């Protein structure tokens, strides 16, 4: 794939908050108190000889965790519980379910985790399909207490309904109506990128099916809808305006060369991928949408965060005219911190691929007016 540089104008931002010392923090979200941040630390390594001759990423089994922090004003960010939830594998997209169900209350934290490839250590063989526990894990974002899981692994009700398991649960989003969107990036073939072990899909889990899936009910799983693409999906967001899903594509063999795509209810019902909102962005990772309809996407290779306001312009975030101080911007979430009085900010998981543990960061950027 050729990285295509789109024409864009710089848009100034500033760092409102920063949590240092993280480990590959893929995604961060804000609770409804307007102050509490939660993010996953996704422990992974390069150099495992059992996966593509050590030239690709492998998650370390049981060594991922979730951190809780506070942002109470510009420049005022502190960690409150470093290991709120511990012992997970491959913690990627994180969300808050603000509607709640009969089995979990509003404000429940959700994280996509358990994806392959994983191993116990840098040198160990890759974990088996039997040991994989791909899932959407639910937890109390204040105490860390478990609130169940939606099983996505082989043999689960979800996997039986869609015809295959979810290999690497990655992007995760919750619509205003409580539906879940989940993106799978099955980049786990130990020999090469192609063929993937399962199709890359973005899934819609209807709100009404959540409680049933928490109990592995086949009837609830039968309502899950999927849209497939050869180019793999990564981050996914739910529009706060109409509840539609926004997803980005992420692979070197992607015919769209990195695209942002909006999917509505009709697209999921038909199982079709619509024409992209924008393409030729290169490798994409995260996507987010504000209440004003501004769309953001990250390109971790170019180290850029691109911005598409409702006026049709194309922009890129900069600080004092210079490139953002990020190594690999991954998933992003639009948040509304209390101290901004209703204006949005953007959480940026800067995963710092290949760096030592506890050297990555989570940034909170000012996107007021967007």
Short mmCIF file of C-alpha atoms in Angstrom, two decimals:
data_model
loop_
_atom_site.label_atom_id
_atom_site.label_comp_id
_atom_site.label_asym_id
_atom_site.label_seq_id
_atom_site.Cartn_x
_atom_site.Cartn_y
_atom_site.Cartn_z
CA UNK A 1 0.00 0.00 0.00
CA UNK A 2 1.19 3.51 -0.84
CA UNK A 3 0.66 6.12 1.84
CA UNK A 4 -1.40 8.88 0.23
CA UNK A 5 -1.04 12.37 1.65
CA UNK A 6 -4.44 14.03 1.48
CA UNK A 7 -4.67 17.78 1.16
CA UNK A 8 -5.43 19.13 4.60
CA UNK A 9 -4.99 22.35 6.52
CA UNK A 10 -3.50 22.50 10.01
CA UNK A 11 -5.82 23.07 12.93
CA UNK A 12 -4.34 24.11 16.24
CA UNK A 13 -4.98 22.07 19.36
CA UNK A 14 -3.40 21.89 22.79
CA UNK A 15 -2.79 19.17 25.33
CA UNK A 16 -5.35 19.38 28.13
CA UNK A 17 -4.10 16.33 29.99
CA UNK A 18 -1.53 13.56 29.80
CA UNK A 19 -1.15 10.22 31.60
CA UNK A 20 2.42 8.96 31.27
CA UNK A 21 3.82 5.52 32.07
CA UNK A 22 1.16 3.52 30.26
CA UNK A 23 1.72 0.30 28.30
CA UNK A 24 0.31 0.38 24.78
CA UNK A 25 -2.92 2.16 25.84
CA UNK A 26 -5.14 1.51 22.83
CA UNK A 27 -8.23 3.43 23.94
CA UNK A 28 -9.48 5.74 26.71
CA UNK A 29 -13.00 6.82 27.70
CA UNK A 30 -14.58 9.25 30.19
CA UNK A 31 -17.29 8.42 32.73
CA UNK A 32 -20.40 10.54 33.10
CA UNK A 33 -18.97 12.38 36.11
CA UNK A 34 -16.93 14.34 33.56
CA UNK A 35 -13.67 13.60 35.40
CA UNK A 36 -12.91 9.87 35.55
CA UNK A 37 -10.93 8.33 32.70
CA UNK A 38 -10.53 4.60 32.09
CA UNK A 39 -8.09 3.05 29.62
CA UNK A 40 -6.62 -0.34 28.81
CA UNK A 41 -2.93 -1.21 28.98
CA UNK A 42 -2.31 -3.75 26.24
CA UNK A 43 0.94 -5.60 26.98
CA UNK A 44 2.41 -6.88 23.71
CA UNK A 45 5.82 -7.71 22.29
CA UNK A 46 7.77 -7.80 19.07
CA UNK A 47 10.17 -10.67 18.43
CA UNK A 48 8.18 -13.79 19.25
CA UNK A 49 9.78 -16.40 16.94
CA UNK A 50 6.50 -18.29 16.49
CA UNK A 51 4.71 -15.41 14.76
CA UNK A 52 6.02 -14.22 11.37
CA UNK A 53 9.64 -14.75 12.36
CA UNK A 54 9.36 -12.27 15.18
CA UNK A 55 8.37 -9.38 12.93
CA UNK A 56 4.81 -8.87 14.13
CA UNK A 57 3.01 -8.09 17.37
CA UNK A 58 1.99 -10.72 19.91
CA UNK A 59 -0.09 -10.07 23.06
CA UNK A 60 1.15 -11.42 26.38
CA UNK A 61 -1.43 -13.64 28.05
CA UNK A 62 -2.89 -12.30 31.28
CA UNK A 63 -0.63 -9.25 31.31
CA UNK A 64 -3.11 -6.57 30.22
CA UNK A 65 -5.02 -4.37 32.65
CA UNK A 66 -7.31 -1.35 32.95
CA UNK A 67 -6.29 1.93 34.60
CA UNK A 68 -8.49 4.59 36.20
CA UNK A 69 -7.42 8.25 36.22
CA UNK A 70 -8.89 11.72 36.80
CA UNK A 71 -8.85 14.88 34.70
CA UNK A 72 -10.16 17.81 36.72
CA UNK A 73 -8.84 20.77 34.75
CA UNK A 74 -6.32 21.75 32.12
CA UNK A 75 -3.06 20.10 33.04
CA UNK A 76 -4.58 18.38 36.08
CA UNK A 77 -4.49 14.64 35.37
CA UNK A 78 -3.65 11.94 37.91
CA UNK A 79 -3.88 8.15 38.13
CA UNK A 80 -6.29 7.00 40.84
CA UNK A 81 -6.08 3.19 40.38
CA UNK A 82 -3.31 1.86 38.19
CA UNK A 83 -4.68 -1.69 38.04
CA UNK A 84 -8.42 -1.27 38.34
CA UNK A 85 -8.88 -4.56 36.48
CA UNK A 86 -5.98 -6.98 36.05
CA UNK A 87 -5.16 -10.31 34.41
CA UNK A 88 -6.64 -9.63 30.96
CA UNK A 89 -5.19 -10.26 27.50
CA UNK A 90 -5.12 -7.89 24.53
CA UNK A 91 -7.19 -5.00 25.91
CA UNK A 92 -8.17 -2.87 22.91
CA UNK A 93 -11.32 -0.75 22.42
CA UNK A 94 -12.92 0.57 25.63
CA UNK A 95 -16.39 2.07 26.12
CA UNK A 96 -19.05 2.99 28.67
CA UNK A 97 -22.60 1.64 28.32
CA UNK A 98 -24.67 4.63 29.41
CA UNK A 99 -28.12 3.07 28.99
CA UNK A 100 -27.69 -0.07 31.03
CA UNK A 101 -29.64 -3.34 30.77
CA UNK A 102 -31.48 -5.64 33.15
CA UNK A 103 -28.17 -7.38 33.94
CA UNK A 104 -25.83 -4.39 34.21
CA UNK A 105 -26.47 -0.81 35.33
CA UNK A 106 -25.96 2.33 33.29
CA UNK A 107 -22.32 3.41 33.38
CA UNK A 108 -20.89 -0.09 33.01
CA UNK A 109 -17.43 -0.23 31.44
CA UNK A 110 -16.82 -2.47 28.44
CA UNK A 111 -13.56 -3.54 26.83
CA UNK A 112 -12.80 -5.70 23.78
CA UNK A 113 -10.14 -8.21 24.77
CA UNK A 114 -8.77 -11.74 24.48
CA UNK A 115 -7.69 -11.50 20.84
CA UNK A 116 -5.06 -13.57 19.09
CA UNK A 117 -2.11 -13.93 18.60
CA UNK A 118 -1.04 -14.30 22.22
CA UNK A 119 1.64 -16.14 24.15
CA UNK A 120 2.71 -16.51 27.76
CA UNK A 121 6.07 -14.86 27.12
CA UNK A 122 8.30 -13.50 24.38
CA UNK A 123 9.69 -16.95 23.55
CA UNK A 124 6.70 -19.21 24.22
CA UNK A 125 4.60 -20.80 21.46
CA UNK A 126 1.40 -19.02 20.50
CA UNK A 127 -1.68 -19.73 22.58
CA UNK A 128 -4.19 -22.17 21.14
CA UNK A 129 -7.73 -21.55 19.98
CA UNK A 130 -8.94 -23.53 22.98
CA UNK A 131 -7.15 -21.14 25.35
CA UNK A 132 -8.31 -17.99 23.54
CA UNK A 133 -11.06 -16.08 25.31
CA UNK A 134 -12.15 -13.39 22.86
CA UNK A 135 -14.87 -11.36 24.54
CA UNK A 136 -16.47 -8.06 25.42
CA UNK A 137 -15.66 -7.85 29.12
CA UNK A 138 -17.97 -5.80 31.38
CA UNK A 139 -16.83 -4.20 34.63
CA UNK A 140 -17.66 -1.59 37.24
CA UNK A 141 -15.47 1.38 36.21
CA UNK A 142 -15.33 2.64 39.82
CA UNK A 143 -14.54 -0.55 41.75
CA UNK A 144 -13.25 -2.82 38.97
CA UNK A 145 -15.74 -5.56 39.84
CA UNK A 146 -16.67 -7.91 36.99
CA UNK A 147 -20.13 -7.57 35.44
CA UNK A 148 -19.95 -10.49 33.03
CA UNK A 149 -18.89 -10.94 29.42
CA UNK A 150 -20.19 -11.47 25.92
CA UNK A 151 -18.31 -14.52 24.69
CA UNK A 152 -16.92 -14.24 21.15
CA UNK A 153 -14.65 -17.30 21.14
CA UNK A 154 -15.02 -20.47 19.07
CA UNK A 155 -18.04 -22.48 20.19
CA UNK A 156 -19.81 -19.51 21.80
CA UNK A 157 -23.41 -18.70 20.92
CA UNK A 158 -22.13 -15.60 19.10
CA UNK A 159 -19.65 -17.63 17.01
CA UNK A 160 -22.23 -20.28 16.13
CA UNK A 161 -24.71 -17.63 15.00
CA UNK A 162 -22.31 -15.80 12.66
CA UNK A 163 -20.55 -18.95 11.43
CA UNK A 164 -17.10 -18.26 12.96
CA UNK A 165 -15.50 -16.78 16.03
CA UNK A 166 -14.15 -13.24 16.41
CA UNK A 167 -10.36 -13.47 16.13
CA UNK A 168 -9.12 -10.09 17.39
CA UNK A 169 -11.91 -7.98 18.93
CA UNK A 170 -10.62 -4.47 18.39
CA UNK A 171 -12.82 -1.40 18.00
CA UNK A 172 -15.83 -1.08 20.31
CA UNK A 173 -18.61 1.53 20.42
CA UNK A 174 -22.01 2.05 22.03
CA UNK A 175 -24.82 3.85 20.20
CA UNK A 176 -27.16 6.28 21.99
CA UNK A 177 -29.82 3.54 21.86
CA UNK A 178 -27.51 1.06 23.58
CA UNK A 179 -26.52 -1.06 20.56
CA UNK A 180 -22.93 -2.32 20.50
CA UNK A 181 -20.62 -2.07 17.50
CA UNK A 182 -17.57 -4.32 17.39
CA UNK A 183 -14.80 -4.47 14.78
CA UNK A 184 -12.60 -7.52 14.21
CA UNK A 185 -9.05 -7.16 12.87
CA UNK A 186 -7.98 -10.79 12.29
CA UNK A 187 -4.29 -10.04 11.68
CA UNK A 188 -3.15 -13.20 13.42
CA UNK A 189 -2.12 -15.71 10.74
CA UNK A 190 1.30 -16.78 12.08
CA UNK A 191 2.83 -17.07 8.61
CA UNK A 192 1.58 -14.00 6.73
CA UNK A 193 -1.18 -11.42 6.64
CA UNK A 194 -3.15 -13.46 4.14
CA UNK A 195 -5.29 -15.43 4.40
CA UNK A 196 -6.88 -14.28 7.66
CA UNK A 197 -8.22 -17.00 9.96
CA UNK A 198 -11.74 -15.53 9.81
CA UNK A 199 -13.37 -12.76 7.75
CA UNK A 200 -12.86 -9.22 8.97
CA UNK A 201 -16.25 -7.90 10.02
CA UNK A 202 -17.88 -5.05 11.87
CA UNK A 203 -20.76 -6.33 13.99
CA UNK A 204 -23.93 -4.76 15.32
CA UNK A 205 -25.21 -6.26 18.57
CA UNK A 206 -28.76 -4.97 19.15
CA UNK A 207 -29.45 -3.57 22.60
CA UNK A 208 -32.24 -6.11 23.09
CA UNK A 209 -29.74 -8.97 22.60
CA UNK A 210 -27.15 -7.92 25.17
CA UNK A 211 -28.63 -9.65 28.22
CA UNK A 212 -29.20 -12.83 26.23
CA UNK A 213 -25.62 -12.84 24.97
CA UNK A 214 -24.34 -12.38 28.52
CA UNK A 215 -26.03 -15.74 29.15
CA UNK A 216 -24.95 -17.35 25.84
CA UNK A 217 -28.49 -17.49 24.52
CA UNK A 218 -28.61 -18.68 20.86
CA UNK A 219 -31.78 -16.69 20.14
CA UNK A 220 -30.08 -13.46 21.22
CA UNK A 221 -27.02 -14.30 19.12
CA UNK A 222 -29.21 -14.84 16.05
CA UNK A 223 -29.99 -11.09 15.99
CA UNK A 224 -26.33 -10.08 15.55
CA UNK A 225 -25.61 -8.47 12.16
CA UNK A 226 -22.29 -8.38 10.31
CA UNK A 227 -20.70 -6.45 7.44
CA UNK A 228 -17.55 -7.96 5.94
CA UNK A 229 -14.58 -6.38 4.14
CA UNK A 230 -11.33 -7.72 2.70
CA UNK A 231 -9.33 -4.76 3.97
CA UNK A 232 -9.95 -5.41 7.70
CA UNK A 233 -11.52 -3.04 10.18
CA UNK A 234 -9.96 -1.42 13.22
CA UNK A 235 -11.55 1.38 15.25
CA UNK A 236 -15.30 1.97 15.32
CA UNK A 237 -17.39 4.83 16.71
CA UNK A 238 -21.10 5.48 17.19
CA UNK A 239 -22.50 8.81 16.02
CA UNK A 240 -24.09 10.75 18.89
CA UNK A 241 -26.38 12.33 16.30
CA UNK A 242 -28.09 9.33 14.68
CA UNK A 243 -26.46 6.26 16.21
CA UNK A 244 -24.82 5.14 12.96
CA UNK A 245 -21.52 3.25 13.05
CA UNK A 246 -18.33 4.85 11.75
CA UNK A 247 -15.45 2.49 11.09
CA UNK A 248 -11.93 2.70 9.62
CA UNK A 249 -10.13 0.17 7.44
CA UNK A 250 -6.65 -0.95 8.35
CA UNK A 251 -4.38 -3.16 6.22
CA UNK A 252 -1.77 -3.03 3.48
CA UNK A 253 -4.02 -5.01 1.14
CA UNK A 254 -7.02 -2.68 1.60
CA UNK A 255 -8.44 -1.71 -1.83
CA UNK A 256 -9.67 1.57 -0.32
CA UNK A 257 -6.16 2.43 0.91
CA UNK A 258 -7.45 3.45 4.32
CA UNK A 259 -11.04 4.65 4.54
CA UNK A 260 -13.61 6.05 6.92
CA UNK A 261 -17.02 4.47 6.33
CA UNK A 262 -20.44 5.18 7.80
CA UNK A 263 -22.88 2.28 8.22
CA UNK A 264 -26.54 2.73 9.04
CA UNK A 265 -29.24 0.24 10.03
CA UNK A 266 -30.02 -0.61 6.40
CA UNK A 267 -26.37 -1.41 5.69
CA UNK A 268 -26.22 -3.85 8.61
CA UNK A 269 -29.54 -5.42 7.63
CA UNK A 270 -28.27 -5.99 4.08
CA UNK A 271 -24.74 -6.96 5.15
CA UNK A 272 -23.28 -4.43 2.73
CA UNK A 273 -20.36 -2.04 2.94
CA UNK A 274 -21.41 1.38 1.56
CA UNK A 275 -19.18 3.78 -0.33
CA UNK A 276 -16.62 5.40 1.96
CA UNK A 277 -17.03 8.81 3.52
CA UNK A 278 -13.36 9.35 2.64
CA UNK A 279 -10.59 7.03 1.43
CA UNK A 280 -6.87 7.06 0.59
CA UNK A 281 -5.87 7.96 4.14
CA UNK A 282 -3.29 5.18 4.44
CA UNK A 283 -3.28 2.80 7.38
CA UNK A 284 -5.98 3.95 9.82
CA UNK A 285 -6.56 2.95 13.42
CA UNK A 286 -9.07 5.09 15.33
CA UNK A 287 -12.23 7.01 14.50
CA UNK A 288 -14.50 9.33 16.50
CA UNK A 289 -17.49 11.63 15.93
CA UNK A 290 -18.58 14.72 17.86
CA UNK A 291 -22.09 16.00 18.60
CA UNK A 292 -21.56 18.58 15.84
CA UNK A 293 -20.83 15.84 13.30
CA UNK A 294 -17.07 16.33 13.06
CA UNK A 295 -15.29 13.09 12.17
CA UNK A 296 -11.74 12.26 13.31
CA UNK A 297 -9.42 9.48 12.15
CA UNK A 298 -5.90 8.49 13.17
CA UNK A 299 -3.03 7.36 10.96
CA UNK A 300 -0.41 5.85 13.30
CA UNK A 301 2.21 5.44 10.57
CA UNK A 302 2.03 9.10 9.54
CA UNK A 303 1.56 10.02 13.23
CA UNK A 304 -1.43 12.18 12.35
CA UNK A 305 -4.95 12.83 13.55
CA UNK A 306 -7.16 13.96 10.69
CA UNK A 307 -10.30 16.01 11.13
CA UNK A 308 -13.35 16.30 8.86
CA UNK A 309 -15.76 19.00 10.10
CA UNK A 310 -19.36 19.18 8.90
CA UNK A 311 -18.44 22.05 6.56
CA UNK A 312 -16.61 19.57 4.30
CA UNK A 313 -13.07 20.76 5.02
CA UNK A 314 -10.11 18.49 5.73
CA UNK A 315 -7.81 19.33 8.59
CA UNK A 316 -5.03 17.80 10.68
CA UNK A 317 -4.38 18.54 14.31
CA UNK A 318 -1.14 20.35 15.14
CA UNK A 319 0.39 22.11 18.14
CA UNK A 320 1.92 25.49 17.37
CA UNK A 321 2.00 24.50 13.72
CA UNK A 322 4.03 21.36 14.36
CA UNK A 323 3.29 17.65 14.26
CA UNK A 324 1.61 16.22 17.36
CA UNK A 325 3.98 14.73 19.99
CA UNK A 326 2.76 11.16 19.43
CA UNK A 327 4.50 7.95 18.44
CA UNK A 328 1.55 5.83 17.24
CA UNK A 329 -1.90 7.40 17.74
CA UNK A 330 -4.38 4.52 17.98
CA UNK A 331 -8.02 4.62 19.05
CA UNK A 332 -9.65 7.95 19.88
CA UNK A 333 -12.80 8.91 21.75
CA UNK A 334 -14.68 12.19 21.93
CA UNK A 335 -15.29 13.15 25.55
CA UNK A 336 -16.88 16.13 27.30
CA UNK A 337 -14.87 16.93 30.46
CA UNK A 338 -16.69 18.87 33.14
CA UNK A 339 -14.14 21.68 33.18
CA UNK A 340 -14.72 22.46 29.47
CA UNK A 341 -18.35 23.44 30.03
CA UNK A 342 -19.87 21.36 27.24
CA UNK A 343 -17.06 21.60 24.68
CA UNK A 344 -15.43 18.40 23.40
CA UNK A 345 -11.98 16.95 23.92
CA UNK A 346 -10.32 13.96 22.29
CA UNK A 347 -8.65 11.07 24.11
CA UNK A 348 -5.71 9.62 22.18
CA UNK A 349 -4.21 6.25 22.98
CA UNK A 350 -0.55 6.60 21.96
CA UNK A 351 0.52 2.96 21.89
CA UNK A 352 4.24 3.47 21.14
CA UNK A 353 4.67 0.13 19.30
CA UNK A 354 7.98 -1.55 20.11
CA UNK A 355 8.71 0.62 23.15
CA UNK A 356 9.36 -0.75 26.62
CA UNK A 357 6.36 -1.25 28.97
CA UNK A 358 5.27 1.80 30.97
CA UNK A 359 6.69 4.27 28.43
CA UNK A 360 3.54 5.09 26.45
CA UNK A 361 0.93 7.80 27.09
CA UNK A 362 -2.71 8.79 26.93
CA UNK A 363 -3.34 12.35 25.73
CA UNK A 364 -6.41 14.53 26.05
CA UNK A 365 -6.56 17.14 23.27
CA UNK A 366 -8.65 20.28 22.97
CA UNK A 367 -11.15 20.12 20.07
CA UNK A 368 -13.46 22.94 21.21
CA UNK A 369 -15.76 24.16 18.47
CA UNK A 370 -15.65 20.91 16.48
#
